[in-house]
Amino acid sequence: VSSNSADIGEALVSASVGSNDDLDFAQEDLLRVNEAESAGFMGRNSQAQWLRALESKVEQTEGEPSFADYRLPGASTEAFNRRAEALHGRQQKSGHTQAHANSATDYYFYLDKTNIDIEIGDPNVVPSASTARSLFGYYKHAVHSPFKLVDDEFEQQLQVYLNEKDGRVTANVCPKWKAVMNLVFAIGARYSYLVDAEWRADDRDHLVYMWRAIHLLQLQNLRALVSHPEQRLIQAIGLLALYYLTIGHVSRAWFMIGMAIRHAQAAGLHLRYENPSIPNNRRNSLAELWWALNSVECVLTAILGRPRAISANDCTVPPPGTVRTETESRSREATTGNVSTTASVYSHVSGSSTGEKSAAHNLDNFAAAYVRLDILMDKILAGLYSPRKSVRSWKGAQSMMTSLSEELETWALQSLPQGASAAAAATVDHSLDRERLLLYLYYYNAKICITRPCVCKMDERIKEQSEESSRFNQKTAQACIGAALDIAALLPDVPNRSWYYANGPWWCATHMIMQALTPLLIELSLDCVHLTIDKSHVTSCVEKLIAWLHSMKTVDAVSESAYNVVTKVLSRQRSEDAAKKQMPYPEHSQALGRQEYGPLPQQPGSQQSYQITSHPHPLQHMQPAWPGPDELNNMPYFPRPDAGRFYPNNAPSSDYLTGSNTGMHEFGQPQMSLFYANPFTATMDQWDWDSMAVEDAGHGPGRGMHQYQGQSFGGGPSQ
């Protein structure tokens, strides 16, 4: 955005004039809020904040005051004070002073306040070998791409361990390794239940595996949390964070991923290894672990709007796929050979018949594309939603949105050879593979985050802005709504939750739906001022997304909670206003005492009928190829190949299980000496169980475990 005059309106107001307003102020004393009632801090990019903004719009039928005061940009104390005064003035004019404003917690639909404590008995109990192989198969299919938190060596060790169990041989197993195993089982069990697999775990089996891992890690003991870094500990905490994400405990997940990243940084995983004594496959597995942690944190940051523990300036480790070596190629071929071992477990879920070599190639390229998008997403959240970004002017924010949009489209040209219409058509006949569906969804998700600040009545907020600025605001808001409609178009008209969990971002499935739903609802509340098309299409897409939440809530409590929050917000509007703006309006069900929506009108072909987004270059000229493996080497994200130091134990995997002096306590990275004193010497819980692994009695395929163990849910060990 350019202008010959420095005195135009967009240069004289703070960037907080957009819909992500008041980034630099906290208006709740969260430390004085009852723990059971607070969800903690949520940034402006969180959907809880978007839903709160939506409710204020549906309640303010007269609209917001025109040309409210947003004051000048600036980083000085005086500038901050003036923006605070302007905030108080806007609140008084709108009648929403902080004393009467709802907390963002009221719109928080995640489940951190849900009690998941259970009694598990002996944490050393393990399932039968057949059950374990099934759970690991689900885990590998659902998590390795894009979160490869456990390496190929762990899989080899697990196979040795299970083979020895079949032979009734007792293995010397380190508690941390067994904790990793249980968390893998927990995530696999959760996934198998969501996709309604032919063989699946019970709906609460994952809790049992999770609590076994927590006790094996001794996380009740503060000393365990601040111990020296170990690879298995980093993997275990990272897996626990991912597990919490999959069950909707995102605040707990955010805490745990921060802890895993701190341990990883203490081990130097954020740096590029150049010690010749470290094998290439070892370097690659450590790099994959680091980027998996990075990706999990990226998802959580987008959900909660909280700061990240990772700074881009501190990282030099290359993303997966950027360094191709003969050793790495052999490692990938070995991994590909193992695919067939577990493929039979989940073949009915994926429905894919792609060859092994092609699958391995696609996974390599997908990992590179996904990490590049993660890096860009970090720039988006830091550039538009971090607190100090309100010190720049709205004109500066427009320039940032332009730059980020150009970067996103450059990524799309390299990673998405098909346009939105082709992708939606492929979704209808299920010909779009899982990896490409994920990339499309996350592409639209990133576009929504870039353009979301313009989805408000900017012409009524900025005095004397230039025509160029007004056009930019209008087109950017249209791009946001178009991206949300594109997400809706990627989903089949008839909800199929098993398909979505099997092929989509099952770890944050509700988040992706809400990411599209909230801007569409806000646009409807604004009477579709940014669109020139019939608003009935927007309404039908909103109803379609709500229908998906309704379908998913039968197996996922997060979806049910989100559905209820949306229902609550929409019920605050007057029926005549809803009819005028074509907003969905909940119907009261006297039989159930709940609010439900009317049936979704069937509109065949509607999901491809409207595409507002456009690429900077004709789609037919795109090269139908993934980005090359070495393209990321030139990215400015990695300033130099700083050498780290690592000393792996090169003993064969089987030796860890059978050696008299090694056992499993040496898996991966050896323990590093503590670099600070630790005054904590007593544990909070002592587990005196026999270390010999005991098989779950009677836990056969298709049946859950808790029915055999008589678990009492609610009142077990605290986390």
Coordinates of C-alpha atoms in Angstrom, one line a residue, residues 4 12 37 45 93 100 176 298 321 360-361 373 386 419 435 438 471 487 507 509 549 555 558 564 575 599 672 706 715:
N4 CA 2.0 10.3 -1.8
L12 CA -2.6 8.0 11.5
E37 CA -13.6 -21.2 35.7
N45 CA -6.1 -15.1 16.9
K93 CA -19.6 4.4 23.9
H100 CA -20.0 -6.0 32.1
K176 CA 11.0 -43.8 29.9
C298 CA 2.5 -24.2 15.9
G321 CA 14.2 -33.5 3.4
A360 CA 7.8 -42.5 0.6
H361 CA 8.5 -39.8 -2.0
L373 CA 4.0 -23.6 6.0
S386 CA 1.7 -10.4 18.7
G419 CA -6.7 -24.9 -7.6
E435 CA -1.4 -35.2 2.5
L438 CA -4.0 -31.4 4.8
R471 CA -10.0 -1.1 -1.7
I487 CA -12.6 -24.9 3.6
W507 CA -5.7 -33.8 16.0
A509 CA -10.5 -31.3 13.6
L549 CA -20.0 -30.2 14.2
V555 CA -17.6 -39.2 19.2
V558 CA -14.7 -30.9 21.8
N564 CA -23.0 -25.7 22.1
S575 CA -35.2 -13.7 15.4
P599 CA -32.1 -29.6 8.9
M672 CA 23.7 -35.3 30.2
H706 CA -11.1 -51.0 31.2
G715 CA -10.8 -39.7 41.6

